[in-house]
Amino acid sequence: MEYDLIIVGSGSVGAAAGYYATKAGLKVLMTDAAHPPHKEGSHHGESRLIRHAYGEGEKYVPLVLRAQALWNELQTLSGEKIFTQSGVLNLGPAQSEFLSNAEQSARQFSLPLEKLDAETLMARWPEITVPSDYIGLFEPDSGVLHSETAIAALIRLAEEAGCAQLFNCPVEAIHTDAQGVSIDTSEGTFHGRKLLVSAGTWVKRLMPGLPVTPVRKIFAWYQADGRYSTNNRFPAFTGELPNGDQFYGFPADNNELKIGKHNGGQVINAPEERKPFGAVSTDGAEAFPFLRQILPGIGGCLYGASCTYDNSPDEDFIIDTLPDAPNALVITGLSGHGFKFASVLGEIACEFAQNAPHRFDLTPFALSRFNHA
Ligand SMILES: Cc1cc2nc3c(=O)[nH]c(=O)nc-3n(C[C@H](O)[C@H](O)[C@H](O)COP(=O)(O)OP(=O)(O)OC[C@H]3O[C@@H](n4cnc5c(N)ncnc54)[C@H](O)[C@@H]3O)c2cc1C
């Protein structure tokens, strides 16, 4: 049996690729070391932000707009709650580069974005306190993706469409040549025409040359109340402190508000080094500076979790084939901001398997920018 597409890693991107490729009529094998959704990769902790006016640069906007359309479609098809349109408020000093990129993205793509000065912002959301030189950029159409629900839905729909799924079975090696691709597992060797390598943080175990650094990250839930919930129109948010630290958070659910710090974390070299929340002495207090300054009404830390970023050197994605393996597409280096794109990245992998031309400009995500051999 030869598959049209073999997927190594069926977490965020791989789950989407499995569904779109099967729906397109391809013979697909999805594999995973665990059974997604799970807590060993980068997608757990219930929720992920989706922002359209993109602080990381406008090259991402066409991708995120397509991703949003696919998430909306998935919500309809699956009957599950995949997206909550809470709006996203981006906060920071008026001269913040992230905010100016977000503003530029909105201008270039005519996205709705409200710019608020500190006084107007605090009048609209009295739960938020910002210094007088801060601004807020509010995106009404963005919000929260329910990441684990989304992956479960993609995997279920892929299976119902006839996709082969081999879970709890790590891929031990991949082979590519001009004829095709194959993977080795404890269940045997499987052959295909094309390969998607979407193995997340530990992709270097299969492709050691990739410039990807695993980083341990944490997020935690804090005591909140109804004022911080979507019922009170409290938004999801990103926030930059005067010292440059970047935080992100979600409207409270069940009186618990989740917050995390985007920069920082601990570089790790093996999955066992990703210690649980609380094992690093700074974990419990990591969000305090943001909470004290910006959300002073939030209470104590209830619980937290650890997760992993797969950082590329410039924190932009890697979406490319290797020079010696044109049948294998690698999607990695999502650097802690990739979930929102998982749907469109899955669609891109499906088009790769169909030999269809790219709809998006993927040159900013090429490996050659690192002089990768
Ligand atoms: C704390 C935190 C907060 C984040 N916040 C946001 C956010 O707000 N918005 C946003 O857009 N993104 C966010 N992200 C980033 C986003 O979650 C990730 O970029 C995305 O989930 C990565 O998707 P992936 O498919 O590459 O990896 P994963 O979803 O981790 O999937 C990789 C899969 O590969 C499997 N695998 C690994 N090795 C093998 C092997 N040898 N054989 C078979 N399978 C294998 C794993 O088991 C896993 O299921 C956040 C990440 C973290 C950690």
PDB file of N, CA, C and O in Angstrom, residues 1-2 13 28 36 42 69 92 99 108-109 139 154 164 167 208 239 258 270 272 307 312 322 327 368 373:
ATOM      1  N   MET A   1       0.852  -1.201   0.000  1.00  0.00           N
ATOM      2  CA  MET A   1       0.000   0.000   0.000  1.00  0.00           C
ATOM      3  C   MET A   1       0.884   1.245   0.000  1.00  0.00           C
ATOM      4  O   MET A   1       1.776   1.363   0.830  1.00  0.00           O
ATOM      5  N   GLU A   2       0.652   2.141  -0.941  1.00  0.00           N
ATOM      6  CA  GLU A   2       1.404   3.395  -0.940  1.00  0.00           C
ATOM      7  C   GLU A   2       0.432   4.536  -0.641  1.00  0.00           C
ATOM      8  O   GLU A   2      -0.599   4.673  -1.320  1.00  0.00           O
ATOM      9  N   VAL A  13      -0.787  21.096  13.484  1.00  0.00           N
ATOM     10  CA  VAL A  13      -0.678  21.179  12.023  1.00  0.00           C
ATOM     11  C   VAL A  13      -1.014  19.831  11.385  1.00  0.00           C
ATOM     12  O   VAL A  13      -1.759  19.755  10.397  1.00  0.00           O
ATOM     13  N   VAL A  28      -4.289   8.882   3.026  1.00  0.00           N
ATOM     14  CA  VAL A  28      -3.451   9.551   4.027  1.00  0.00           C
ATOM     15  C   VAL A  28      -3.216   8.635   5.217  1.00  0.00           C
ATOM     16  O   VAL A  28      -4.139   7.957   5.680  1.00  0.00           O
ATOM     17  N   PRO A  36      -3.184  12.551  19.957  1.00  0.00           N
ATOM     18  CA  PRO A  36      -3.604  13.956  20.069  1.00  0.00           C
ATOM     19  C   PRO A  36      -5.127  14.093  20.214  1.00  0.00           C
ATOM     20  O   PRO A  36      -5.847  13.288  19.629  1.00  0.00           O
ATOM     21  N   SER A  42       2.714  20.930  22.084  1.00  0.00           N
ATOM     22  CA  SER A  42       2.609  22.391  22.253  1.00  0.00           C
ATOM     23  C   SER A  42       1.172  22.885  22.219  1.00  0.00           C
ATOM     24  O   SER A  42       0.955  24.087  22.181  1.00  0.00           O
ATOM     25  N   ALA A  69     -10.972  31.610   8.402  1.00  0.00           N
ATOM     26  CA  ALA A  69     -12.104  31.084   7.613  1.00  0.00           C
ATOM     27  C   ALA A  69     -12.212  29.569   7.802  1.00  0.00           C
ATOM     28  O   ALA A  69     -13.320  29.017   7.930  1.00  0.00           O
ATOM     29  N   GLY A  92       0.255  48.291  25.151  1.00  0.00           N
ATOM     30  CA  GLY A  92       1.691  48.508  25.303  1.00  0.00           C
ATOM     31  C   GLY A  92       2.042  49.977  25.218  1.00  0.00           C
ATOM     32  O   GLY A  92       1.175  50.827  24.964  1.00  0.00           O
ATOM     33  N   LEU A  99       3.144  46.780  18.515  1.00  0.00           N
ATOM     34  CA  LEU A  99       1.885  47.495  18.246  1.00  0.00           C
ATOM     35  C   LEU A  99       1.958  48.218  16.901  1.00  0.00           C
ATOM     36  O   LEU A  99       0.966  48.247  16.159  1.00  0.00           O
ATOM     37  N   GLN A 108      -2.722  47.856   6.054  1.00  0.00           N
ATOM     38  CA  GLN A 108      -2.461  47.249   4.744  1.00  0.00           C
ATOM     39  C   GLN A 108      -3.582  46.324   4.284  1.00  0.00           C
ATOM     40  O   GLN A 108      -3.869  46.224   3.103  1.00  0.00           O
ATOM     41  N   PHE A 109      -4.220  45.648   5.244  1.00  0.00           N
ATOM     42  CA  PHE A 109      -5.249  44.660   4.853  1.00  0.00           C
ATOM     43  C   PHE A 109      -6.659  45.125   5.238  1.00  0.00           C
ATOM     44  O   PHE A 109      -7.587  44.315   5.255  1.00  0.00           O
ATOM     45  N   GLU A 139      -8.898  44.592  18.433  1.00  0.00           N
ATOM     46  CA  GLU A 139      -9.337  43.879  17.218  1.00  0.00           C
ATOM     47  C   GLU A 139     -10.641  43.169  17.527  1.00  0.00           C
ATOM     48  O   GLU A 139     -10.627  42.112  18.188  1.00  0.00           O
ATOM     49  N   LEU A 154     -10.712  17.741  14.336  1.00  0.00           N
ATOM     50  CA  LEU A 154     -10.015  17.449  13.070  1.00  0.00           C
ATOM     51  C   LEU A 154      -9.701  15.956  12.957  1.00  0.00           C
ATOM     52  O   LEU A 154      -9.859  15.349  11.897  1.00  0.00           O
ATOM     53  N   ALA A 164      -6.277   6.805   7.532  1.00  0.00           N
ATOM     54  CA  ALA A 164      -5.634   5.816   8.401  1.00  0.00           C
ATOM     55  C   ALA A 164      -4.909   6.554   9.532  1.00  0.00           C
ATOM     56  O   ALA A 164      -4.243   7.566   9.276  1.00  0.00           O
ATOM     57  N   PHE A 167      -1.648   5.942  16.057  1.00  0.00           N
ATOM     58  CA  PHE A 167      -1.281   6.793  17.192  1.00  0.00           C
ATOM     59  C   PHE A 167      -0.587   5.970  18.282  1.00  0.00           C
ATOM     60  O   PHE A 167      -0.598   4.742  18.242  1.00  0.00           O
ATOM     61  N   PRO A 208      17.982  16.130  12.358  1.00  0.00           N
ATOM     62  CA  PRO A 208      18.875  16.800  13.315  1.00  0.00           C
ATOM     63  C   PRO A 208      19.399  18.157  12.850  1.00  0.00           C
ATOM     64  O   PRO A 208      19.760  18.990  13.668  1.00  0.00           O
ATOM     65  N   GLY A 239      -0.032  42.009  26.131  1.00  0.00           N
ATOM     66  CA  GLY A 239       0.401  43.212  26.841  1.00  0.00           C
ATOM     67  C   GLY A 239       1.896  43.248  27.003  1.00  0.00           C
ATOM     68  O   GLY A 239       2.524  42.241  27.348  1.00  0.00           O
ATOM     69  N   LYS A 258      -6.562  32.817  32.508  1.00  0.00           N
ATOM     70  CA  LYS A 258      -5.277  32.201  32.115  1.00  0.00           C
ATOM     71  C   LYS A 258      -4.350  33.263  31.534  1.00  0.00           C
ATOM     72  O   LYS A 258      -4.776  34.072  30.700  1.00  0.00           O
ATOM     73  N   ALA A 270      15.700  17.705  26.088  1.00  0.00           N
ATOM     74  CA  ALA A 270      15.002  16.414  26.064  1.00  0.00           C
ATOM     75  C   ALA A 270      13.632  16.599  26.706  1.00  0.00           C
ATOM     76  O   ALA A 270      13.470  17.466  27.575  1.00  0.00           O
ATOM     77  N   GLU A 272      12.136  15.045  28.976  1.00  0.00           N
ATOM     78  CA  GLU A 272      12.131  14.905  30.441  1.00  0.00           C
ATOM     79  C   GLU A 272      12.525  16.217  31.125  1.00  0.00           C
ATOM     80  O   GLU A 272      12.249  16.413  32.304  1.00  0.00           O
ATOM     81  N   CYS A 307       4.637  23.784  28.998  1.00  0.00           N
ATOM     82  CA  CYS A 307       4.395  23.520  27.586  1.00  0.00           C
ATOM     83  C   CYS A 307       5.726  23.779  26.868  1.00  0.00           C
ATOM     84  O   CYS A 307       6.722  24.103  27.520  1.00  0.00           O
ATOM     85  N   SER A 312      12.498  29.023  16.189  1.00  0.00           N
ATOM     86  CA  SER A 312      13.491  29.171  15.119  1.00  0.00           C
ATOM     87  C   SER A 312      14.375  30.366  15.507  1.00  0.00           C
ATOM     88  O   SER A 312      13.986  31.158  16.373  1.00  0.00           O
ATOM     89  N   LEU A 322      13.343  20.073   2.231  1.00  0.00           N
ATOM     90  CA  LEU A 322      14.806  20.101   2.333  1.00  0.00           C
ATOM     91  C   LEU A 322      15.383  19.965   0.931  1.00  0.00           C
ATOM     92  O   LEU A 322      14.788  19.303   0.076  1.00  0.00           O
ATOM     93  N   ASN A 327      10.273  15.637  -1.625  1.00  0.00           N
ATOM     94  CA  ASN A 327       8.975  15.001  -1.341  1.00  0.00           C
ATOM     95  C   ASN A 327       8.540  15.180   0.102  1.00  0.00           C
ATOM     96  O   ASN A 327       7.489  14.680   0.492  1.00  0.00           O
ATOM     97  N   SER A 368      16.339  28.547   3.612  1.00  0.00           N
ATOM     98  CA  SER A 368      17.547  29.174   3.073  1.00  0.00           C
ATOM     99  C   SER A 368      17.876  30.478   3.788  1.00  0.00           C
ATOM    100  O   SER A 368      19.013  30.932   3.734  1.00  0.00           O
ATOM    101  N   ALA A 373      22.054  24.105   5.174  1.00  0.00           N
ATOM    102  CA  ALA A 373      22.602  23.229   4.126  1.00  0.00           C
ATOM    103  C   ALA A 373      21.644  22.092   3.831  1.00  0.00           C
ATOM    104  O   ALA A 373      20.954  21.624   4.697  1.00  0.00           O
TER     105      ALA A 373
END
